[in-house]
Amino acid sequence: NAGVTQTPKFQVLKTGQSMTLQCAQDMNHEYMSWYRQDPGMGLRLIHYSVGAGITDQGEVPNGYNVSRSTTEDFPLRLLSAAPSQTSVYFCASSYLGAYEQYFGPGTRLTVT
Amino acid sequence: AQTVTQSQPEMSVQEAETVTLSCTYDTSENNYYLFWYKQPPSRQMILVIRQEAYKQQNATENRFSVNFQKAAKSFSLKISDSQLGDTAMYFCAFMKHAGVTGTASKLTFGTGTRLQVTL
C-alpha cells in the first residue's frame, strides 16, 4: 500500500515550458485535490475532483489544468510555466465526505 | 467563504516546556472540522489533531491538546513537554462538514507557524 505518490520530487522549468505533475493513490479514494504551498501563504487549493470524470476549480486555478480519467490518477498540467508558479505542490486524497486527507510527499517546482 | 488566521509566524520553546499556537477562523457554517497539521523539514503533511465543531470537549492526542472556543472562533494548539522532534511548521485548517450528502469538502489553511524547539 503506497498511499499517495507524486512524481517528480523536484523539477526546474524554463518560462513557457509545459509539464505534468503526476499524482496517484492506491486507496480507492474518490476525492483528490492539488494544493500549492508558498512562503507566508499556507496551502491553497488549485483543483479538486470528486470522482473519475469530475473536476472543479479551487482557489487558485489559473494556469493549471487537470483531468481525472481513473480513480487512481489525478495529474496536474502546467501548459505554459511562469515564474509565479514556482512553488511546492501537494496532492491529497480521501474518501468522499471523510475528514482525513492523505497527502503526498510534494513536488518542488522552480520556474526560471 | 472561510478564512483561517495564524498570527504567529514564528515561535520558539525550550525542550520540555509547553507552548501554545494560536489560530482564529471565520465561517458562517455551524458544522465543521478544525485541524492542526505538522510539516517537518521532510515536507510531509502530518495530521496532529482534529476537532469536530459539535463536540464541546477539547480534543487531545498524547502531548497535543486544543482549546476550542466556538463562539470566539478560536482554535489553539498546546504542545506539552516539547521535544526536538516537534520542530516544524504547524498549520491550522478548516473543513466544512460533509453532511448527509457525503460530498467532499475542501481544506482551508492558515499561513502557518514555524516552531523551533531548542535545548
Coordinates of N, CA and C in Angstrom, one line a residue:
Chain A
N1 N 0.8 -1.2 0.0 CA 0.0 0.0 0.0 C 0.9 1.2 0.0
A2 N 1.0 1.9 -1.2 CA 1.9 3.0 -1.3 C 1.3 4.3 -0.8
G3 N 0.0 4.5 -0.6 CA -0.6 5.7 -0.2 C -0.7 6.7 -1.4
V4 N -0.3 7.9 -1.2 CA -0.3 8.9 -2.3 C 1.1 9.1 -2.8
T5 N 1.3 9.0 -4.0 CA 2.6 9.2 -4.6 C 2.6 10.3 -5.6
Q6 N 3.7 11.1 -5.6 CA 3.8 12.2 -6.5 C 5.2 12.1 -7.2
T7 N 5.2 12.4 -8.5 CA 6.4 12.5 -9.3 C 6.3 13.7 -10.2
P8 N 7.5 14.3 -10.4 CA 8.8 14.1 -9.8 C 8.8 14.8 -8.4
K9 N 9.9 14.6 -7.7 CA 10.1 15.3 -6.4 C 10.6 16.7 -6.6
F10 N 11.4 16.9 -7.6 CA 11.9 18.2 -7.9 C 11.8 18.4 -9.4
Q11 N 11.7 19.7 -9.8 CA 11.6 20.0 -11.2 C 12.0 21.4 -11.5
V12 N 12.8 21.6 -12.5 CA 13.2 23.0 -12.9 C 12.7 23.2 -14.3
L13 N 11.9 24.2 -14.5 CA 11.4 24.5 -15.9 C 11.8 25.9 -16.3
K14 N 11.9 26.1 -17.6 CA 12.1 27.5 -18.1 C 10.7 28.1 -18.4
T15 N 10.6 29.4 -18.3 CA 9.3 30.0 -18.6 C 8.8 29.6 -20.0
G16 N 7.5 29.3 -20.0 CA 6.9 28.9 -21.3 C 6.9 27.4 -21.5
Q17 N 7.7 26.6 -20.8 CA 7.6 25.2 -21.0 C 6.4 24.6 -20.3
S18 N 6.0 23.4 -20.8 CA 4.9 22.7 -20.2 C 5.4 21.5 -19.5
M19 N 4.6 21.0 -18.5 CA 4.9 19.8 -17.8 C 3.7 19.3 -17.1
T20 N 3.7 18.0 -16.7 CA 2.6 17.4 -15.9 C 3.2 16.9 -14.6
L21 N 2.6 17.3 -13.5 CA 2.9 16.7 -12.2 C 2.0 15.5 -12.0
Q22 N 2.6 14.4 -11.7 CA 1.8 13.2 -11.5 C 1.4 13.0 -10.1
C23 N 0.2 12.5 -9.9 CA -0.3 12.1 -8.5 C -1.1 10.8 -8.7
A24 N -0.8 9.8 -7.8 CA -1.5 8.6 -7.9 C -1.8 8.1 -6.4
Q25 N -2.9 7.4 -6.2 CA -3.2 6.9 -4.9 C -3.8 5.5 -5.1
D26 N -3.5 4.6 -4.2 CA -4.0 3.2 -4.3 C -4.9 2.8 -3.2
M27 N -5.7 3.8 -2.7 CA -6.6 3.6 -1.6 C -8.1 3.6 -2.0
N28 N -8.3 3.7 -3.3 CA -9.6 3.8 -3.9 C -10.4 5.0 -3.4
H29 N -9.7 6.1 -3.2 CA -10.3 7.3 -2.7 C -11.0 8.0 -3.9
E30 N -12.2 8.5 -3.6 CA -13.0 9.2 -4.6 C -12.4 10.6 -4.8
Y31 N -12.1 11.3 -3.7 CA -11.7 12.7 -3.7 C -10.2 12.8 -3.8
M32 N -9.8 13.7 -4.8 CA -8.4 14.0 -4.9 C -8.3 15.5 -5.2
S33 N -7.1 16.1 -4.8 CA -7.0 17.5 -4.9 C -5.5 17.9 -5.0
W34 N -5.3 19.1 -5.5 CA -4.0 19.7 -5.6 C -3.9 21.0 -4.9
Y35 N -2.9 21.2 -4.1 CA -2.6 22.4 -3.4 C -1.2 22.9 -3.8
R36 N -1.0 24.2 -3.7 CA 0.3 24.8 -3.8 C 0.6 25.5 -2.5
Q37 N 1.9 25.4 -2.1 CA 2.4 26.0 -0.9 C 3.4 27.0 -1.2
D38 N 3.2 28.2 -0.8 CA 4.1 29.3 -1.0 C 4.4 29.9 0.4
P39 N 5.6 30.5 0.6 CA 6.0 31.0 1.8 C 5.0 32.1 2.3
G40 N 4.6 32.0 3.5 CA 3.7 33.1 4.0 C 2.3 33.0 3.6
M41 N 2.0 31.9 2.8 CA 0.6 31.8 2.2 C -0.1 30.5 2.6
G42 N 0.6 29.7 3.3 CA -0.1 28.4 3.6 C -0.3 27.5 2.3
L43 N -1.2 26.6 2.4 CA -1.5 25.8 1.2 C -2.8 26.3 0.7
R44 N -2.9 26.4 -0.6 CA -4.1 26.9 -1.3 C -4.5 25.9 -2.4
L45 N -5.8 25.7 -2.4 CA -6.4 24.7 -3.3 C -6.4 25.1 -4.8
I46 N -5.9 24.3 -5.6 CA -5.8 24.6 -7.1 C -7.0 24.0 -7.8
H47 N -7.1 22.7 -7.8 CA -8.2 22.0 -8.4 C -8.5 20.8 -7.5
Y48 N -9.7 20.2 -7.7 CA -10.1 19.0 -7.0 C -11.0 18.2 -7.8
S49 N -11.2 16.9 -7.4 CA -12.0 16.0 -8.2 C -12.8 15.1 -7.2
V50 N -14.1 14.9 -7.4 CA -14.8 14.0 -6.5 C -15.1 12.6 -7.1
G51 N -14.4 12.4 -8.3 CA -14.5 11.1 -8.9 C -14.1 11.1 -10.3
A52 N -13.9 10.0 -10.9 CA -13.4 9.9 -12.3 C -14.4 10.7 -13.2
G53 N -13.8 11.6 -14.0 CA -14.6 12.4 -15.0 C -15.1 13.7 -14.4
I54 N -14.9 13.9 -13.1 CA -15.4 15.1 -12.5 C -14.3 15.9 -11.8
T55 N -14.2 17.2 -12.3 CA -13.2 18.0 -11.7 C -13.8 19.4 -11.5
D56 N -13.2 20.2 -10.6 CA -13.7 21.5 -10.3 C -12.5 22.4 -9.9
Q57 N -12.7 23.7 -10.0 CA -11.7 24.7 -9.6 C -11.7 24.9 -8.1
G58 N -10.5 25.2 -7.6 CA -10.3 25.6 -6.3 C -10.1 27.1 -6.2
E59 N -9.2 27.5 -5.3 CA -9.0 28.9 -5.0 C -8.1 29.6 -6.0
V60 N -7.1 28.8 -6.5 CA -6.1 29.4 -7.4 C -5.9 28.6 -8.7
P61 N -6.9 28.4 -9.6 CA -6.8 27.5 -10.7 C -6.1 28.0 -11.9
N62 N -5.9 29.3 -12.0 CA -5.4 29.9 -13.3 C -4.0 29.4 -13.6
G63 N -3.8 28.9 -14.9 CA -2.5 28.4 -15.3 C -2.4 26.9 -15.1
Y64 N -3.4 26.3 -14.6 CA -3.3 24.8 -14.4 C -4.5 24.1 -15.0
N65 N -4.3 22.9 -15.5 CA -5.4 22.1 -16.0 C -5.3 20.7 -15.3
V66 N -6.5 20.1 -15.1 CA -6.5 18.8 -14.5 C -7.5 17.9 -15.3
S67 N -7.4 16.6 -15.1 CA -8.3 15.7 -15.6 C -8.3 14.5 -14.7
R68 N -9.4 13.7 -14.7 CA -9.4 12.5 -13.9 C -10.1 11.4 -14.7
S69 N -9.2 10.7 -15.4 CA -9.8 9.6 -16.2 C -9.9 8.3 -15.4
T70 N -9.2 8.1 -14.3 CA -9.3 7.0 -13.5 C -9.4 7.4 -12.0
T71 N -9.9 6.5 -11.2 CA -9.9 6.8 -9.8 C -8.6 7.0 -9.2
E72 N -7.5 6.3 -9.7 CA -6.2 6.3 -9.1 C -5.4 7.6 -9.4
D73 N -5.6 8.2 -10.5 CA -4.7 9.2 -11.0 C -5.3 10.6 -11.2
F74 N -4.5 11.6 -10.8 CA -5.0 13.0 -10.9 C -3.9 13.9 -11.3
P75 N -3.5 13.9 -12.6 CA -2.4 14.7 -13.0 C -2.7 16.2 -13.0
L76 N -1.7 17.0 -12.8 CA -1.8 18.5 -12.8 C -0.9 19.0 -14.0
R77 N -1.5 19.7 -14.9 CA -0.8 20.2 -16.1 C -0.5 21.7 -16.0
L78 N 0.7 22.0 -16.3 CA 1.1 23.4 -16.5 C 1.3 23.6 -18.0
L79 N 0.5 24.3 -18.7 CA 0.6 24.4 -20.1 C 1.7 25.4 -20.6
S80 N 1.9 26.4 -19.8 CA 3.0 27.4 -20.2 C 3.5 28.0 -18.8
A81 N 4.6 27.4 -18.3 CA 5.0 27.7 -17.0 C 5.4 29.2 -16.9
A82 N 5.1 29.8 -15.7 CA 5.5 31.1 -15.4 C 6.3 31.1 -14.1
P83 N 7.1 32.1 -13.9 CA 7.9 32.2 -12.6 C 6.9 32.2 -11.4
S84 N 5.7 32.8 -11.5 CA 4.8 32.8 -10.4 C 4.3 31.4 -10.0
Q85 N 4.6 30.4 -10.8 CA 4.2 29.1 -10.5 C 5.3 28.3 -9.7
T86 N 6.4 29.0 -9.4 CA 7.4 28.4 -8.6 C 6.8 28.2 -7.2
S87 N 6.8 26.9 -6.8 CA 6.0 26.6 -5.5 C 6.3 25.1 -5.2
V88 N 5.8 24.7 -4.1 CA 5.7 23.3 -3.7 C 4.3 22.8 -3.9
Y89 N 4.1 21.7 -4.6 CA 2.8 21.2 -5.0 C 2.5 20.0 -4.2
F90 N 1.3 19.9 -3.6 CA 0.9 18.7 -2.9 C -0.4 18.2 -3.5
C91 N -0.4 16.9 -3.6 CA -1.6 16.2 -3.9 C -2.2 15.5 -2.7
A92 N -3.5 15.5 -2.6 CA -4.1 14.8 -1.4 C -5.3 14.1 -1.9
S93 N -5.7 13.0 -1.1 CA -6.8 12.2 -1.4 C -7.6 11.8 -0.2
S94 N -8.8 11.5 -0.3 CA -9.6 11.0 0.8 C -10.9 10.3 0.3
Y95 N -11.5 9.5 1.2 CA -12.9 9.0 0.8 C -13.8 10.2 0.8
L96 N -14.8 10.1 -0.1 CA -15.7 11.2 -0.2 C -16.4 11.5 1.1
G97 N -16.4 12.7 1.6 CA -17.1 13.0 2.9 C -16.2 12.8 4.1
A98 N -15.1 12.1 4.0 CA -14.3 11.8 5.1 C -13.5 13.1 5.5
Y99 N -13.2 13.2 6.8 CA -12.4 14.4 7.2 C -10.9 14.2 7.0
E100 N -10.4 13.0 7.0 CA -9.0 12.8 6.9 C -8.5 12.7 5.5
Q101 N -7.6 13.6 5.2 CA -7.0 13.6 3.8 C -5.5 13.1 3.9
Y102 N -5.1 12.4 2.9 CA -3.8 11.8 2.9 C -3.0 12.6 1.8
F103 N -1.9 13.1 2.3 CA -1.1 14.0 1.4 C 0.1 13.2 0.8
G104 N 0.4 13.5 -0.4 CA 1.6 13.0 -1.0 C 2.9 13.8 -0.5
P105 N 4.1 13.4 -0.9 CA 5.3 14.0 -0.4 C 5.6 15.4 -0.9
G106 N 4.9 15.8 -2.0 CA 5.1 17.1 -2.6 C 6.1 17.1 -3.7
T107 N 6.0 18.1 -4.6 CA 6.9 18.3 -5.7 C 7.3 19.8 -5.6
R108 N 8.7 20.0 -5.6 CA 9.2 21.3 -5.6 C 9.4 21.7 -7.0
L109 N 8.7 22.7 -7.5 CA 8.9 23.2 -8.9 C 9.5 24.6 -8.9
T110 N 10.5 24.8 -9.7 CA 11.1 26.1 -9.9 C 11.0 26.5 -11.4
V111 N 10.5 27.6 -11.6 CA 10.3 28.1 -13.0 C 11.3 29.4 -13.1
T112 N 12.2 29.2 -14.1 CA 13.2 30.3 -14.2 C 12.9 31.2 -15.5
Chain B
A1 N -17.3 32.1 2.3 CA -16.0 31.5 2.3 C -15.4 31.6 3.7
Q2 N -14.6 30.6 3.9 CA -13.9 30.5 5.2 C -12.5 31.2 5.2
T3 N -12.1 31.7 6.3 CA -10.7 32.2 6.4 C -10.1 31.6 7.7
V4 N -8.9 31.4 7.7 CA -8.1 30.9 8.8 C -6.9 31.8 9.0
T5 N -6.8 32.3 10.2 CA -5.7 33.2 10.5 C -4.8 32.7 11.6
Q6 N -3.5 32.6 11.3 CA -2.5 32.3 12.3 C -1.6 33.5 12.4
S7 N -1.6 34.2 13.6 CA -0.9 35.5 13.7 C 0.5 35.4 14.2
Q8 N 1.0 34.2 14.5 CA 2.3 34.0 15.0 C 3.2 33.3 13.9
P9 N 3.9 34.0 13.1 CA 4.7 33.4 12.1 C 5.8 32.5 12.6
E10 N 6.4 32.8 13.7 CA 7.4 32.0 14.3 C 7.3 32.0 15.8
M11 N 7.7 30.8 16.4 CA 7.7 30.7 17.8 C 8.9 29.8 18.2
S12 N 9.3 30.0 19.4 CA 10.4 29.2 19.9 C 10.1 28.7 21.4
V13 N 10.5 27.5 21.7 CA 10.2 26.9 23.0 C 11.4 26.1 23.4
Q14 N 11.7 26.0 24.7 CA 12.7 25.1 25.1 C 12.2 23.7 25.3
E15 N 13.1 22.8 25.1 CA 12.7 21.4 25.3 C 12.1 21.2 26.7
A16 N 11.0 20.4 26.7 CA 10.3 20.0 27.9 C 9.3 21.1 28.4
E17 N 9.3 22.3 27.8 CA 8.4 23.3 28.1 C 7.1 23.2 27.3
T18 N 6.1 24.0 27.7 CA 4.8 24.0 27.0 C 4.7 25.2 26.1
V19 N 4.1 25.0 24.9 CA 3.9 26.2 24.0 C 2.5 26.1 23.5
T20 N 1.9 27.3 23.2 CA 0.6 27.3 22.6 C 0.6 28.1 21.3
L21 N 0.1 27.5 20.3 CA 0.0 28.1 19.0 C -1.4 28.6 18.7
S22 N -1.6 29.8 18.2 CA -2.9 30.4 18.1 C -3.5 30.2 16.7
C23 N -4.8 30.2 16.6 CA -5.5 30.1 15.3 C -6.9 30.7 15.5
T24 N -7.3 31.5 14.7 CA -8.7 32.0 14.6 C -9.2 31.8 13.2
Y25 N -10.5 31.7 13.1 CA -11.1 31.4 11.9 C -12.5 32.1 11.7
D26 N -12.9 32.2 10.5 CA -14.2 32.9 10.3 C -15.0 32.0 9.4
T27 N -16.2 31.8 9.7 CA -17.1 31.0 8.9 C -18.6 31.2 9.3
S28 N -19.5 31.0 8.4 CA -20.9 31.1 8.7 C -21.5 29.7 8.9
E29 N -20.6 28.7 8.7 CA -21.1 27.3 8.9 C -21.2 27.0 10.4
N30 N -22.1 26.0 10.7 CA -22.3 25.6 12.0 C -21.6 24.2 12.3
N31 N -21.4 23.5 11.3 CA -20.9 22.1 11.4 C -19.6 22.0 10.6
Y32 N -18.5 21.8 11.3 CA -17.3 21.8 10.6 C -16.2 21.1 11.4
Y33 N -15.1 20.9 10.8 CA -13.9 20.3 11.5 C -12.8 21.3 11.5
L34 N -12.0 21.3 12.5 CA -10.8 22.0 12.6 C -9.6 21.1 12.8
F35 N -8.5 21.4 12.2 CA -7.3 20.5 12.3 C -6.0 21.3 12.6
W36 N -5.1 20.6 13.1 CA -3.7 21.1 13.2 C -2.9 20.1 12.4
Y37 N -2.1 20.6 11.4 CA -1.2 19.7 10.7 C 0.2 20.2 11.0
K38 N 1.1 19.2 11.0 CA 2.5 19.4 11.3 C 3.3 19.2 10.0
Q39 N 4.2 20.1 9.6 CA 5.0 19.9 8.4 C 6.5 20.0 8.8
P40 N 7.2 18.9 9.1 CA 8.6 18.9 9.5 C 9.4 19.2 8.2
P41 N 10.7 19.4 8.4 CA 11.6 19.7 7.3 C 11.5 18.7 6.1
S42 N 11.0 17.5 6.4 CA 10.8 16.5 5.3 C 9.7 16.9 4.3
R43 N 8.9 17.9 4.7 CA 7.8 18.4 3.9 C 6.5 17.7 4.0
Q44 N 6.6 16.5 4.6 CA 5.4 15.7 4.7 C 4.3 16.4 5.6
M45 N 3.1 16.3 5.1 CA 2.0 16.9 5.9 C 1.4 15.8 6.9
I46 N 1.5 16.1 8.2 CA 1.1 15.1 9.1 C -0.1 15.6 10.0
L47 N -1.2 14.9 10.0 CA -2.3 15.4 10.8 C -2.0 15.1 12.3
V48 N -2.0 16.2 13.1 CA -1.7 16.2 14.5 C -3.0 15.9 15.3
I49 N -4.0 16.7 15.1 CA -5.2 16.6 15.9 C -6.4 17.2 15.2
R50 N -7.6 16.7 15.5 CA -8.8 17.3 14.8 C -9.8 17.6 15.9
Q51 N -10.7 18.5 15.6 CA -11.8 18.8 16.5 C -13.1 19.0 15.7
E52 N -14.1 18.3 16.1 CA -15.4 18.5 15.4 C -16.2 19.6 16.1
A53 N -16.7 20.5 15.4 CA -17.3 21.7 16.0 C -18.5 21.4 16.9
Y54 N -19.2 20.3 16.7 CA -20.4 20.0 17.5 C -20.0 19.4 18.9
K55 N -18.7 19.0 19.0 CA -18.2 18.5 20.3 C -17.7 19.6 21.2
Q56 N -18.2 19.7 22.4 CA -17.7 20.7 23.3 C -16.4 20.4 23.9
Q57 N -16.2 19.1 24.1 CA -14.9 18.6 24.7 C -13.7 18.9 23.8
N58 N -12.7 19.4 24.4 CA -11.5 19.7 23.6 C -10.8 18.4 23.3
A59 N -10.3 18.3 22.0 CA -9.6 17.1 21.6 C -8.2 17.0 22.2
T60 N -7.7 15.8 22.5 CA -6.3 15.6 23.0 C -5.7 14.4 22.3
E61 N -4.5 14.5 22.0 CA -3.7 13.4 21.4 C -2.3 13.4 22.1
N62 N -2.2 12.6 23.1 CA -0.9 12.5 23.8 C -0.5 13.9 24.3
R63 N 0.6 14.4 23.9 CA 1.1 15.7 24.3 C 0.5 16.9 23.7
F64 N -0.4 16.6 22.7 CA -1.1 17.7 22.0 C -2.5 17.8 22.4
S65 N -2.9 19.0 22.7 CA -4.3 19.3 23.0 C -4.8 20.6 22.4
V66 N -6.1 20.8 22.3 CA -6.6 22.0 21.7 C -7.4 22.7 22.7
N67 N -7.6 24.0 22.5 CA -8.5 24.9 23.2 C -9.5 25.4 22.2
F68 N -10.7 24.8 22.1 CA -11.6 25.2 21.1 C -12.7 26.1 21.7
Q69 N -12.8 27.3 21.2 CA -13.8 28.2 21.6 C -14.6 28.6 20.5
K70 N -15.8 27.9 20.3 CA -16.6 28.0 19.1 C -17.1 29.5 19.0
A71 N -17.6 30.0 20.0 CA -18.2 31.4 20.0 C -17.2 32.4 19.5
A72 N -16.0 32.2 20.0 CA -14.9 33.2 19.7 C -14.2 32.8 18.4
K73 N -14.6 31.7 17.9 CA -13.9 31.1 16.6 C -12.4 31.1 16.8
S74 N -12.0 30.4 17.9 CA -10.6 30.3 18.2 C -10.3 28.8 18.4
F75 N -9.1 28.5 18.0 CA -8.7 27.0 18.0 C -7.2 27.0 18.2
S76 N -6.7 27.0 19.4 CA -5.3 27.0 19.7 C -4.8 25.6 20.0
L77 N -3.5 25.4 19.7 CA -2.9 24.1 19.9 C -1.9 24.2 21.1
K78 N -2.0 23.3 22.0 CA -1.0 23.3 23.1 C -0.1 22.1 23.0
I79 N 1.2 22.3 23.0 CA 2.1 21.2 23.0 C 2.8 21.2 24.3
S80 N 2.6 20.1 25.0 CA 3.2 19.9 26.3 C 4.5 19.1 26.2
D81 N 5.5 19.3 27.2 CA 6.7 18.6 27.2 C 7.3 18.6 25.8
S82 N 7.6 19.7 25.3 CA 8.1 19.9 23.9 C 9.3 19.1 23.7
Q83 N 9.4 18.5 22.5 CA 10.6 17.6 22.1 C 11.2 18.2 20.8
L84 N 12.5 17.9 20.7 CA 13.2 18.4 19.5 C 12.5 18.0 18.2
G85 N 11.9 16.9 18.2 CA 11.1 16.4 17.0 C 9.8 17.2 16.7
D86 N 9.5 18.0 17.6 CA 8.3 18.9 17.4 C 8.6 20.1 16.5
T87 N 9.9 20.3 16.3 CA 10.3 21.4 15.4 C 9.7 21.2 14.0
A88 N 8.9 22.2 13.6 CA 8.2 22.0 12.3 C 7.4 23.3 12.1
M89 N 6.8 23.3 10.9 CA 5.8 24.3 10.6 C 4.4 23.7 11.0
Y90 N 3.6 24.5 11.6 CA 2.3 24.0 12.0 C 1.2 24.8 11.3
F91 N 0.3 24.1 10.7 CA -0.8 24.7 10.0 C -2.2 24.4 10.7
C92 N -2.9 25.4 10.9 CA -4.3 25.3 11.3 C -5.2 25.2 10.0
A93 N -6.2 24.4 10.0 CA -7.0 24.2 8.8 C -8.5 24.0 9.2
F94 N -9.3 24.4 8.2 CA -10.8 24.3 8.4 C -11.4 23.4 7.3
M95 N -12.4 22.6 7.7 CA -13.1 21.9 6.6 C -14.6 21.9 7.0
K96 N -15.4 22.2 6.1 CA -16.9 22.2 6.3 C -17.3 20.7 6.4
H97 N -18.2 20.4 7.3 CA -18.6 19.0 7.4 C -19.4 18.6 6.2
A98 N -19.1 17.3 5.8 CA -19.7 16.8 4.5 C -21.2 16.7 4.6
G99 N -21.7 16.4 5.8 CA -23.1 16.3 6.0 C -23.7 15.0 5.4
V100 N -25.0 14.9 5.3 CA -25.6 13.6 4.8 C -25.4 13.4 3.3
T101 N -25.1 14.4 2.6 CA -24.9 14.3 1.1 C -23.5 13.5 0.9
G102 N -22.6 13.6 1.8 CA -21.4 12.9 1.6 C -20.4 13.5 0.6
T103 N -20.8 14.8 0.3 CA -19.9 15.4 -0.7 C -18.6 15.8 -0.1
A104 N -17.6 15.8 -0.9 CA -16.2 16.1 -0.4 C -16.1 17.5 0.0
S105 N -15.2 17.8 0.9 CA -15.1 19.2 1.3 C -13.6 19.6 1.3
K106 N -13.4 20.8 1.1 CA -12.0 21.3 0.9 C -11.4 21.9 2.2
L107 N -10.1 21.7 2.3 CA -9.4 22.3 3.4 C -9.0 23.7 3.1
T108 N -9.2 24.6 4.1 CA -8.7 25.9 4.0 C -7.7 26.1 5.1
F109 N -6.5 26.5 4.7 CA -5.3 26.5 5.6 C -5.0 27.9 6.1
G110 N -4.4 28.0 7.3 CA -3.8 29.3 7.7 C -2.4 29.4 7.1
T111 N -1.7 30.4 7.4 CA -0.4 30.7 6.8 C 0.7 30.0 7.5
G112 N 0.4 29.4 8.7 CA 1.4 28.6 9.4 C 2.2 29.3 10.4
T113 N 2.7 28.5 11.4 CA 3.5 29.0 12.5 C 4.8 28.1 12.5
R114 N 5.9 28.7 12.3 CA 7.2 27.9 12.4 C 7.6 27.8 13.8
L115 N 7.6 26.6 14.4 CA 8.0 26.3 15.8 C 9.4 25.7 15.8
Q116 N 10.2 26.3 16.6 CA 11.6 25.8 16.9 C 11.7 25.4 18.3
V117 N 12.1 24.1 18.5 CA 12.3 23.6 19.9 C 13.8 23.6 20.1
T118 N 14.2 24.3 21.2 CA 15.6 24.4 21.5 C 16.0 23.7 22.7
L119 N 17.3 23.4 22.8 CA 17.8 22.7 24.0 C 17.9 23.6 25.2

